[in-house]
mmCIF file of C-alpha atoms and ligand atoms in Angstrom:
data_model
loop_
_atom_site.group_PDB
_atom_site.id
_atom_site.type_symbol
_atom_site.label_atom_id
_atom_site.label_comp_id
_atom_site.label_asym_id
_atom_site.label_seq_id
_atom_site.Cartn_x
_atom_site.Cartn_y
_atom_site.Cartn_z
ATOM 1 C CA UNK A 1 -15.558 -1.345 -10.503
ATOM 2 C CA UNK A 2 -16.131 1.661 -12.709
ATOM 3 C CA UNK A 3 -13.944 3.759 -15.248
ATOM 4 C CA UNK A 4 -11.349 6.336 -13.159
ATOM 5 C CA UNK A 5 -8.143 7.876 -13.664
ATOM 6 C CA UNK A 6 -5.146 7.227 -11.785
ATOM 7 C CA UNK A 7 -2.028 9.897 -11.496
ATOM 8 C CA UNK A 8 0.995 9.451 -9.294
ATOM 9 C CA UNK A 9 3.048 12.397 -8.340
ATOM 10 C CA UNK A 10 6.565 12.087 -6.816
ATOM 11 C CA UNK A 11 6.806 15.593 -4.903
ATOM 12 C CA UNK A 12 4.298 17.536 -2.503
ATOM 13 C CA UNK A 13 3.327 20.251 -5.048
ATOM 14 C CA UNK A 14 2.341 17.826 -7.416
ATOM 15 C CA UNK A 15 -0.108 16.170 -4.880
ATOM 16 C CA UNK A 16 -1.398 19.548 -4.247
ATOM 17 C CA UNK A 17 -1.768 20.450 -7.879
ATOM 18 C CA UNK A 18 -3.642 17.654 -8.105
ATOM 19 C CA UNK A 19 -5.731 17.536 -4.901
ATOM 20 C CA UNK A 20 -6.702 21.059 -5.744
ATOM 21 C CA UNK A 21 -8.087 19.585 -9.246
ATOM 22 C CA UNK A 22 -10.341 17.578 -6.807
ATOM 23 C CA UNK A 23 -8.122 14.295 -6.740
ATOM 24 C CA UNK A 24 -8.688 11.662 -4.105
ATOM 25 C CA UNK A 25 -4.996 10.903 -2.230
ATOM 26 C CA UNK A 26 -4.402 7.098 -1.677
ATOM 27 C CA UNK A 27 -1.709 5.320 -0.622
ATOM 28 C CA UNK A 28 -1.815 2.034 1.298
ATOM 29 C CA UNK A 29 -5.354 2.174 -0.184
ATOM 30 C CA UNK A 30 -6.561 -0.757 2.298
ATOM 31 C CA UNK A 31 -9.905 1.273 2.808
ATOM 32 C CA UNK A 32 -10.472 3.170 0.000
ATOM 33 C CA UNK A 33 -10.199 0.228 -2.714
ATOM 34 C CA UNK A 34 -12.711 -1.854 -0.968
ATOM 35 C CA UNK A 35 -15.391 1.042 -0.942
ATOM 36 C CA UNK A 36 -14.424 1.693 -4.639
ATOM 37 C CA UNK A 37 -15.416 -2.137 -5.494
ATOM 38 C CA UNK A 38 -18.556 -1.939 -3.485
ATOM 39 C CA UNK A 39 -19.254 1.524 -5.191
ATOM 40 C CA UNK A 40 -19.451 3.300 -1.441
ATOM 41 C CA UNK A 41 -16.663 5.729 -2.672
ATOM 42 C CA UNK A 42 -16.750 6.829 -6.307
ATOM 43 C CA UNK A 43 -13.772 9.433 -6.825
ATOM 44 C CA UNK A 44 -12.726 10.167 -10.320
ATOM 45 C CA UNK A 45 -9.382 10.723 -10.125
ATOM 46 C CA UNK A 46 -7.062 8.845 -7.633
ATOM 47 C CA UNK A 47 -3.737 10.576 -7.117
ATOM 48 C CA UNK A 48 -0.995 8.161 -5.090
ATOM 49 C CA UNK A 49 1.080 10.467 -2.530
ATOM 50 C CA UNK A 50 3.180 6.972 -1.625
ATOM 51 C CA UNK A 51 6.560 8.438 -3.204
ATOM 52 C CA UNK A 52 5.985 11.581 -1.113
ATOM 53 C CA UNK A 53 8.835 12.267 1.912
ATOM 54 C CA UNK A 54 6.829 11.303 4.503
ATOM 55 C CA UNK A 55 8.125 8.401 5.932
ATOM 56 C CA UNK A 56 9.943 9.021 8.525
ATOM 57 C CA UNK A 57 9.381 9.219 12.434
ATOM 58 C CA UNK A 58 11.126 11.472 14.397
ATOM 59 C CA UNK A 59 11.313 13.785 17.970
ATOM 60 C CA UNK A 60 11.287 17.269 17.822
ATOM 61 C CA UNK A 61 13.929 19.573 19.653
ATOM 62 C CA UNK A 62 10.859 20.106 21.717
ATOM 63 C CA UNK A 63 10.559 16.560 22.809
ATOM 64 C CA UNK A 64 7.281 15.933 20.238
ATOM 65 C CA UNK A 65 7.113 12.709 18.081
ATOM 66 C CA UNK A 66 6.229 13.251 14.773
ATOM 67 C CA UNK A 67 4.899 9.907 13.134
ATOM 68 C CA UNK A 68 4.971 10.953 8.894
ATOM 69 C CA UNK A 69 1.691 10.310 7.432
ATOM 70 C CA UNK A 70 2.953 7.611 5.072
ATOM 71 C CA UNK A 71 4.596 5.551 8.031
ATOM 72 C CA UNK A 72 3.550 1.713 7.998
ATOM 73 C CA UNK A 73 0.928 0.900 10.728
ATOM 74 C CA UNK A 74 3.577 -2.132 10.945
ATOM 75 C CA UNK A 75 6.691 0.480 10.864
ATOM 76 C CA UNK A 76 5.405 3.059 13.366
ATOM 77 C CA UNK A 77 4.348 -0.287 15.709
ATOM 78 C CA UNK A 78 8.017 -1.094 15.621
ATOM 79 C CA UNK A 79 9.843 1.873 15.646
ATOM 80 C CA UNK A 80 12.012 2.292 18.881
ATOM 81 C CA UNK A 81 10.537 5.794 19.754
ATOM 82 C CA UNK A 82 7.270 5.168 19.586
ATOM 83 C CA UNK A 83 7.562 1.070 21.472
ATOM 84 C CA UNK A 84 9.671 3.340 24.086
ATOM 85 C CA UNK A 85 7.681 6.299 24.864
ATOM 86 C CA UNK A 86 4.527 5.355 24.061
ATOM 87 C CA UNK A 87 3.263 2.136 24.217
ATOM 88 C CA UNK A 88 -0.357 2.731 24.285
ATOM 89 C CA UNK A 89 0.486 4.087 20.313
ATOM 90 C CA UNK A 90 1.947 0.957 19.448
ATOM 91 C CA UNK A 91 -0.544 -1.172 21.064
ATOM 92 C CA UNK A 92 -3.533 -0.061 19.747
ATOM 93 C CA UNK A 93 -1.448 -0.217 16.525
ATOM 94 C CA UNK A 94 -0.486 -4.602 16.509
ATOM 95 C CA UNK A 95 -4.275 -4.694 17.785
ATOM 96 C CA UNK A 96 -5.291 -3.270 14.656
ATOM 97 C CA UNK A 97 -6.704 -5.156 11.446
ATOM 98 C CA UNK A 98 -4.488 -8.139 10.172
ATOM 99 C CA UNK A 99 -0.051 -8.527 10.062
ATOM 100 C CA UNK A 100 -0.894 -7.921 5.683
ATOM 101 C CA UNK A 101 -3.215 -5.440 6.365
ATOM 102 C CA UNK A 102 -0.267 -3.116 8.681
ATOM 103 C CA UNK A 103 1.832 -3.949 6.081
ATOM 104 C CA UNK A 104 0.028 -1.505 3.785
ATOM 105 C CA UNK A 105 -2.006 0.865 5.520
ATOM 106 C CA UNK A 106 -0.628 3.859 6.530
ATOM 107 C CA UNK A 107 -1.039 6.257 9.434
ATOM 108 C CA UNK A 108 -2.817 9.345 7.426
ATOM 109 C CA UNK A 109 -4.669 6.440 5.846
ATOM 110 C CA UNK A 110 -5.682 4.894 9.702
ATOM 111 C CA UNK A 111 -6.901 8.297 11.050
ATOM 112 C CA UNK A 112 -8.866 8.914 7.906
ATOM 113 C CA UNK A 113 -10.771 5.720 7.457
ATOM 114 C CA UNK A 114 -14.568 5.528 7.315
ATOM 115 C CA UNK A 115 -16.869 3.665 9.710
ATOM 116 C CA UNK A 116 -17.334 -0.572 9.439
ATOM 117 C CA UNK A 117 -21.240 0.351 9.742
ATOM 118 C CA UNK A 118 -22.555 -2.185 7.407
ATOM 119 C CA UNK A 119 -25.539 -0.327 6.275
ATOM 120 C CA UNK A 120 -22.756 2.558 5.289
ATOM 121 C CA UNK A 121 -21.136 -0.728 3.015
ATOM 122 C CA UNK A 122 -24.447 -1.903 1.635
ATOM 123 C CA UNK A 123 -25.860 0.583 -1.350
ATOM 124 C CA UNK A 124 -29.224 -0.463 -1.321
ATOM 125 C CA UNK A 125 -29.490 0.393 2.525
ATOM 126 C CA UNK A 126 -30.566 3.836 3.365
ATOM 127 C CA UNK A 127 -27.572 5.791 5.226
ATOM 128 C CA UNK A 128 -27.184 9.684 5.519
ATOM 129 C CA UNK A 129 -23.263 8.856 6.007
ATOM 130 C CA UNK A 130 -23.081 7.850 2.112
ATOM 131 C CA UNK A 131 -25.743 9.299 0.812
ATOM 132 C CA UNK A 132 -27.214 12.522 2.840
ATOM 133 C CA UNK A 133 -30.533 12.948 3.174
ATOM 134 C CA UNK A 134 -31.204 9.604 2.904
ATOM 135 C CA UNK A 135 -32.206 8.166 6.498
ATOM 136 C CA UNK A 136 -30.389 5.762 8.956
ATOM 137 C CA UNK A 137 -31.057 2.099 8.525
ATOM 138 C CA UNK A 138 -28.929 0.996 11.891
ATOM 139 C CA UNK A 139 -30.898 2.870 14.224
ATOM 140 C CA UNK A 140 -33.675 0.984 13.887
ATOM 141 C CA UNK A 141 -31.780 -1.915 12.447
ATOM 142 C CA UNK A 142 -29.212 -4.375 14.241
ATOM 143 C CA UNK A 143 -27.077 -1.669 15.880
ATOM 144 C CA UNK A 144 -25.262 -4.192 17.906
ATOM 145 C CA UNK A 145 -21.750 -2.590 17.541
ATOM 146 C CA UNK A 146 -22.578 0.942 16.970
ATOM 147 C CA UNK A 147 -22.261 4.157 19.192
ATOM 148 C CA UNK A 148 -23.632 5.518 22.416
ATOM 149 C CA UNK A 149 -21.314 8.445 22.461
ATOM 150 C CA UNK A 150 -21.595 11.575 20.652
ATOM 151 C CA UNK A 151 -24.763 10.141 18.233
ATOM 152 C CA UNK A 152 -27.338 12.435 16.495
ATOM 153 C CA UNK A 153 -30.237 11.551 14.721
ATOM 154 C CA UNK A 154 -28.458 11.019 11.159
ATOM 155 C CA UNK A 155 -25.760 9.033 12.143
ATOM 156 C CA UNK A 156 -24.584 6.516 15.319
ATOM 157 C CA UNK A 157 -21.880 5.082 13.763
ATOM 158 C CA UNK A 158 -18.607 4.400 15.452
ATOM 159 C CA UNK A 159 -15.271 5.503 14.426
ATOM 160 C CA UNK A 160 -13.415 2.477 13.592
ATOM 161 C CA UNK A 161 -9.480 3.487 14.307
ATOM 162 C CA UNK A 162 -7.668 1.980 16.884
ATOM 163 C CA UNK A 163 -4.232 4.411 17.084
ATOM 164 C CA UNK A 164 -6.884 7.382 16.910
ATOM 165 C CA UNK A 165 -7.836 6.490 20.545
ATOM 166 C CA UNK A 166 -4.352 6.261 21.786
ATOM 167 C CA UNK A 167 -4.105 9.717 19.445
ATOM 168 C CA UNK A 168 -6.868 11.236 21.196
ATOM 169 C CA UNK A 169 -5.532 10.321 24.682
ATOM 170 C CA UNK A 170 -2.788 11.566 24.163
ATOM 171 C CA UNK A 171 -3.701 15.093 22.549
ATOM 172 C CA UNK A 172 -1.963 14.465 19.291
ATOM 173 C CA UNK A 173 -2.354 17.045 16.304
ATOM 174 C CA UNK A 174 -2.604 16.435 13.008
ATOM 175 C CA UNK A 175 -0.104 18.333 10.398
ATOM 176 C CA UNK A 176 -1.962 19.769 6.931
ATOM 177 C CA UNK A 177 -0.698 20.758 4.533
ATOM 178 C CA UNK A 178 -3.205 22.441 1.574
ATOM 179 C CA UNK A 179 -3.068 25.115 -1.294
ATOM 180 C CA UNK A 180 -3.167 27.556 1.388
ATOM 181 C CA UNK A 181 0.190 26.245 2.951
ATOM 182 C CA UNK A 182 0.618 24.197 6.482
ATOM 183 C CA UNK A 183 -1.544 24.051 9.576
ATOM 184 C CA UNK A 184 -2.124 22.100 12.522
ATOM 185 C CA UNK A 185 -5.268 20.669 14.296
ATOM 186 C CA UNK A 186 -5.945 19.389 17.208
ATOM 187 C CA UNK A 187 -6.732 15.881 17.067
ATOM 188 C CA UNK A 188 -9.939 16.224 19.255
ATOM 189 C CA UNK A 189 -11.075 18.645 16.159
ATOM 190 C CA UNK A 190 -9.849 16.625 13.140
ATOM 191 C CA UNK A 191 -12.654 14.005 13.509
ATOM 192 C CA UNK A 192 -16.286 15.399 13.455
ATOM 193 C CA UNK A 193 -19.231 14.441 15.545
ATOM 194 C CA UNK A 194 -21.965 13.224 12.959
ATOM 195 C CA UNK A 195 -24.217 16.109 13.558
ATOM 196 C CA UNK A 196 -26.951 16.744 10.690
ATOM 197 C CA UNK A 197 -23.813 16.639 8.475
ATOM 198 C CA UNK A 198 -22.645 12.825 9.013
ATOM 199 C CA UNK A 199 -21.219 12.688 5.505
ATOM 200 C CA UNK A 200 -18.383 15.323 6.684
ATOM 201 C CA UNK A 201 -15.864 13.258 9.103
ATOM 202 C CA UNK A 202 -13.067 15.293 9.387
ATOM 203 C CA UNK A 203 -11.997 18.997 9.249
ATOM 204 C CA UNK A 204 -9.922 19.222 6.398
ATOM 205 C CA UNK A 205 -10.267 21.869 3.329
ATOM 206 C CA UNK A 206 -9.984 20.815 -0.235
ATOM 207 C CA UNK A 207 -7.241 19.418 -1.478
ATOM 208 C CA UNK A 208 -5.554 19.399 2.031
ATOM 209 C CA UNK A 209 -2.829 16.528 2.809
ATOM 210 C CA UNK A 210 -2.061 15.150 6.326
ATOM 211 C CA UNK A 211 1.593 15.028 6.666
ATOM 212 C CA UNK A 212 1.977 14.251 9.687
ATOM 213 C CA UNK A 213 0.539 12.996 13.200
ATOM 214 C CA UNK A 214 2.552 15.174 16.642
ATOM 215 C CA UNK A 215 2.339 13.614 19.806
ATOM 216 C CA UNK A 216 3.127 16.268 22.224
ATOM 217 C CA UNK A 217 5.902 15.988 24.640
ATOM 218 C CA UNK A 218 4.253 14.553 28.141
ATOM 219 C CA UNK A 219 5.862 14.675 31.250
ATOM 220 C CA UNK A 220 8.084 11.258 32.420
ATOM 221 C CA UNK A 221 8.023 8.848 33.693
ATOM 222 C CA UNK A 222 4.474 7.724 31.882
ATOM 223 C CA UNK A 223 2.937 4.521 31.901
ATOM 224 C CA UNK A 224 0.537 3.796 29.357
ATOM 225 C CA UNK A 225 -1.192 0.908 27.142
ATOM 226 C CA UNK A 226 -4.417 -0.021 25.378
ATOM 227 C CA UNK A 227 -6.858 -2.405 26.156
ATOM 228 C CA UNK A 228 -9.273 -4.177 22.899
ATOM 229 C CA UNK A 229 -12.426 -5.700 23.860
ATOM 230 C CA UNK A 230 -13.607 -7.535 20.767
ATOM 231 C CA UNK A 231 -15.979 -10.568 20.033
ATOM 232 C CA UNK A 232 -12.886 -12.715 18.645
ATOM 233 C CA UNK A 233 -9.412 -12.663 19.208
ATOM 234 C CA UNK A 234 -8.174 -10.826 16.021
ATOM 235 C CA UNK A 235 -9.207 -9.481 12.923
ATOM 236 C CA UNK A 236 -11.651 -7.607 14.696
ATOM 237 C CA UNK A 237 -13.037 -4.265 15.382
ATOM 238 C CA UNK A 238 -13.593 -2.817 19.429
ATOM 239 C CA UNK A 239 -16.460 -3.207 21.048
ATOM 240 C CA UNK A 240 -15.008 -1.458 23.276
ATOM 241 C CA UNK A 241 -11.349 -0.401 23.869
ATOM 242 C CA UNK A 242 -9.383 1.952 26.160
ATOM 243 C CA UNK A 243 -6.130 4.414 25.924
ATOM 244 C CA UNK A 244 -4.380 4.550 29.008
ATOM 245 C CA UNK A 245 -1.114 7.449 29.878
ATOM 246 C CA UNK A 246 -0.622 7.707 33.373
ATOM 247 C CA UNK A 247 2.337 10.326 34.972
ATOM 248 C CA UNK A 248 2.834 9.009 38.936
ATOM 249 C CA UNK A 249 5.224 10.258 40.897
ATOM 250 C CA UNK A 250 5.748 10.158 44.738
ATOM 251 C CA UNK A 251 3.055 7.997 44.446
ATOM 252 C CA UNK A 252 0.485 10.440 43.312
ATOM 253 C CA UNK A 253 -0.831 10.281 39.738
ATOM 254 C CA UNK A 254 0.179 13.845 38.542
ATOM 255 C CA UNK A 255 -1.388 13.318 34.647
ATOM 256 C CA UNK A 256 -3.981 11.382 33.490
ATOM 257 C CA UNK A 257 -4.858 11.005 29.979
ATOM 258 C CA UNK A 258 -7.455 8.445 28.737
ATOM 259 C CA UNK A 259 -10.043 8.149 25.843
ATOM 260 C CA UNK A 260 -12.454 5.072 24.691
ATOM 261 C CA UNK A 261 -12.930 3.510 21.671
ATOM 262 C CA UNK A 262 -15.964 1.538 20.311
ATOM 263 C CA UNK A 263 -18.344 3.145 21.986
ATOM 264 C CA UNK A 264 -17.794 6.848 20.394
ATOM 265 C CA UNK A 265 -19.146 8.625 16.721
ATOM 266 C CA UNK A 266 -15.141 9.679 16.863
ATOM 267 C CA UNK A 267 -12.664 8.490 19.437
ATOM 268 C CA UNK A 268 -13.939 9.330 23.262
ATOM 269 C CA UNK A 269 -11.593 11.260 25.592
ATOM 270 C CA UNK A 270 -13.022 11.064 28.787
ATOM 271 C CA UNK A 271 -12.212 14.223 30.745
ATOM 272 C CA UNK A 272 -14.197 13.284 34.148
ATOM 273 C CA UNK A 273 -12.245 10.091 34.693
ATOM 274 C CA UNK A 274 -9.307 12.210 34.142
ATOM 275 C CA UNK A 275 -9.808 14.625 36.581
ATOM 276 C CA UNK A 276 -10.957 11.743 39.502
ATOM 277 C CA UNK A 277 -7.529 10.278 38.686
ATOM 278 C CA UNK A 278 -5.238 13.616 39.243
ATOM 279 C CA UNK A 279 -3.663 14.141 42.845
ATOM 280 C CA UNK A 280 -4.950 10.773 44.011
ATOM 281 C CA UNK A 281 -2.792 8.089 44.777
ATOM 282 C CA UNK A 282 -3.532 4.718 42.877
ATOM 283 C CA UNK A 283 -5.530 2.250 44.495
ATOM 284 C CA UNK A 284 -8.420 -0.254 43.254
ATOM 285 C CA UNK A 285 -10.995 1.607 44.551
ATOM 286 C CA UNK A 286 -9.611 5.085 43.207
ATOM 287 C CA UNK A 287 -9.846 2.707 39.667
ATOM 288 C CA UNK A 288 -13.469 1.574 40.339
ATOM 289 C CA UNK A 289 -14.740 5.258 40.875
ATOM 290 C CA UNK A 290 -13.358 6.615 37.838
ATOM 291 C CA UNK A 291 -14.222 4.372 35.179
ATOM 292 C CA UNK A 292 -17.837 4.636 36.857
ATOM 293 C CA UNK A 293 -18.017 7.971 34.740
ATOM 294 C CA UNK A 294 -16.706 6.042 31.503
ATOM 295 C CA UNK A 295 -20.284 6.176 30.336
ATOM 296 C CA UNK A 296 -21.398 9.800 31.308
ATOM 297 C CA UNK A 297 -23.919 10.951 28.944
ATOM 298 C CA UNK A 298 -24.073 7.574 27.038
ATOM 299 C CA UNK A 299 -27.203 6.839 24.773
ATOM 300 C CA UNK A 300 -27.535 3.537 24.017
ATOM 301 C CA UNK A 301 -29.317 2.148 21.129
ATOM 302 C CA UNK A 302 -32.080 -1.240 21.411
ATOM 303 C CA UNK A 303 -29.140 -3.733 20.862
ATOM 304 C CA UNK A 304 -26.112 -2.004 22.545
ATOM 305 C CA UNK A 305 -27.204 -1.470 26.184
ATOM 306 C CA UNK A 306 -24.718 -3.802 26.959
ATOM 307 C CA UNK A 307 -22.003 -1.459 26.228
ATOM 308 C CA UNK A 308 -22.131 0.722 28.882
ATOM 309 C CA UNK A 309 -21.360 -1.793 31.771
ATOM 310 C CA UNK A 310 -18.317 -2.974 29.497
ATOM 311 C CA UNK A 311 -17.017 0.090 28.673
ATOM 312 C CA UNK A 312 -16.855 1.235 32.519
ATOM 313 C CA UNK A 313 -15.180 -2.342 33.235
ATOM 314 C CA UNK A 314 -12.684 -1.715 30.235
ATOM 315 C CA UNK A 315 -11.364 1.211 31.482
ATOM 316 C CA UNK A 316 -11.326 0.074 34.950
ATOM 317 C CA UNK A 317 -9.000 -2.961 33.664
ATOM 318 C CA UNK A 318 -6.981 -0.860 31.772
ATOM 319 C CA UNK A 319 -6.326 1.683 34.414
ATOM 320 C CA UNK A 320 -5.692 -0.932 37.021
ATOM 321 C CA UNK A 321 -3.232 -2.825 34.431
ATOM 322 C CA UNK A 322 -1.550 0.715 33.841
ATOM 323 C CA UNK A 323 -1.400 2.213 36.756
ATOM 324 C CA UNK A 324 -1.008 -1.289 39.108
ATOM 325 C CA UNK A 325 -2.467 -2.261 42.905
ATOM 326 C CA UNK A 326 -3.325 -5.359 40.749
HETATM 327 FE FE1 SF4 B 1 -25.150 5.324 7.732
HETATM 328 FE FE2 SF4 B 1 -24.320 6.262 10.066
HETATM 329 FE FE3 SF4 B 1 -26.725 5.221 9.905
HETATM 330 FE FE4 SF4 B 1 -24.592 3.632 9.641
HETATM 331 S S1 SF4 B 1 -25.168 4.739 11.466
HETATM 332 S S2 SF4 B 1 -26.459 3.643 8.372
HETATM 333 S S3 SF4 B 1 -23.134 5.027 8.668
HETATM 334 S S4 SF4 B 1 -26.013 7.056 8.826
#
């Protein structure tokens, strides 16, 4: 560890006072404290938002639901809304890291986590993500686990988060508020493609909080679950995963939403299978055919070819699982 100062502030202002003064927000801290021991992260001044009020879940008059950004992994998991309407959110959620670990982490904290590349974790390894300008070491290294979705030449490093994939199938926003006052993004916009710029992962401004994560009101009934491929049983990151939200009624899927995970620089809608799936009526074959364009425009790297075949058999699971003719 090194020398850094630590502040807690019990109301919003005071977070923004402070993130403004270039403080680093932390609360569950499950990601930020390891990089600090490993000297990945470095911030001077840690500022913990955990007494803030956001802690709560709740629906909108609208129909939305609003998971706070200092919910539990553990406590939005559980919570009756979220198990009810949307169990591909708390899925991907109890698939996540360890019981201790959901404990602590939060759900700002999830979405905002940094990549398990662990050339990114090793300082003596060259990595543009941690230190810009400096070169990849995993794409000519053991890139086993990495990306074949949305890579560039600086970075191909996957975007660890489990509930962002079920948040990006689902066309969640993200809630800000900053010195400026509050905003919302979309959640396909909140996490950045690596780019030339792989160091800058999501689209917030200085001293900007996340309150909240909005799930947008979708249409009922809607089936939906998420599917973890992973070399062991827990504890584990995706090799590949899928988000599943199907709308079927009269026997004709009427909305499709699905993304990937594992396989993506930031979680992976994937818009073609989508569209195959709308105003057809389920079947195994109707399955098959879309998740045949899970992979469209996939680069894989020399150790990850194998990816591709398991990706388009992940979300043809998944879909089949959701949607039935088992
Ligand atoms: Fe760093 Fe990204 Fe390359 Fe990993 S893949 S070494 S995070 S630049």
């Amino acid at each position: 560890m090194y020398p850094f100062s630590f502040t807690k502030v019990s109301d919003t202002q005071g977070a923004l006072n402070a993130g403004r003064r270039g403080g680093r927000y932390i609360a569950g801290g499950t990601t930020l404290v390891d990089l600090m021991r490993e000297t990945v992260e470095r911030p001077e001044t840690l500022v913990d938002i955990s007494a803030l009020p956001l802690h709560e879940v709740t629906v909108t008059e609208g129909g939305a639901l609003r998971i706070g950004a200092l919910v539990r992994m553990a406590e939005a998991a559980a919570h009756p809304s979220v198990r009810l309407t949307y169990p591909v959110v708390s899925q991907a959620l109890e698939l996540s890291a360890s019981p201790q670990l959901r404990n602590m982490a939060t759900i700002g904290g999830n979405i905002m986590q940094r990549t398990r590349c662990a050339y990114f974790r090793d300082v003596s390894a060259a990595c543009n993500k941690r230190e810009p300008g400096s070169g990849c070491a995993a794409r000519e290294g053991v890139n086993r686990t990495h990306a074949i979705l949305g890579t560039s030449e600086s970075c191909v490093a996957t975007h660890p988060s489990d509930v962002a994939v079920a948040f990006a199938a689902l066309e969640a926003s993200v809630r800000l508020l900053g010195p400026d006052g509050a905003r919302t993004v979309a959640f396909a916009d909140f996490l950045l493609r690596p780019g030339s710029t792989p160091n800058r992962e999501q689209a917030l401004r200085k001293g900007e909080l996340i309150t909240a994560v909005e799930i947008p009101a979708h249409p009922r009934p809607l089936r939906s679950g998420y599917l973890k491929v992973r070399d062991r049983q827990s504890y584990e990151f995706a090799l590949t995963s899928a988000a599943v939200a199907l709308h079927i009624r009269g026997g004709v899927i009427r909305e499709a939403k699905v993304a990937a995970g594992g396989v993506g620089t930031v979680p992976w809608k994937l818009p073609a299978v989508e569209q195959h799936l709308i105003g057809e009526r389920p079947s195994k074959v109707l399955w098959a055919e879309a998740a045949e364009k899970a992979a469209d425009g996939a680069h894989p790297l020399q150790h990850n070819g194998f990816k591709v075949e398991l990706l388009k058999r992940t979300v043809e699971r998944q879909l089949r699982t959701v949607g039935g003719t088992k």
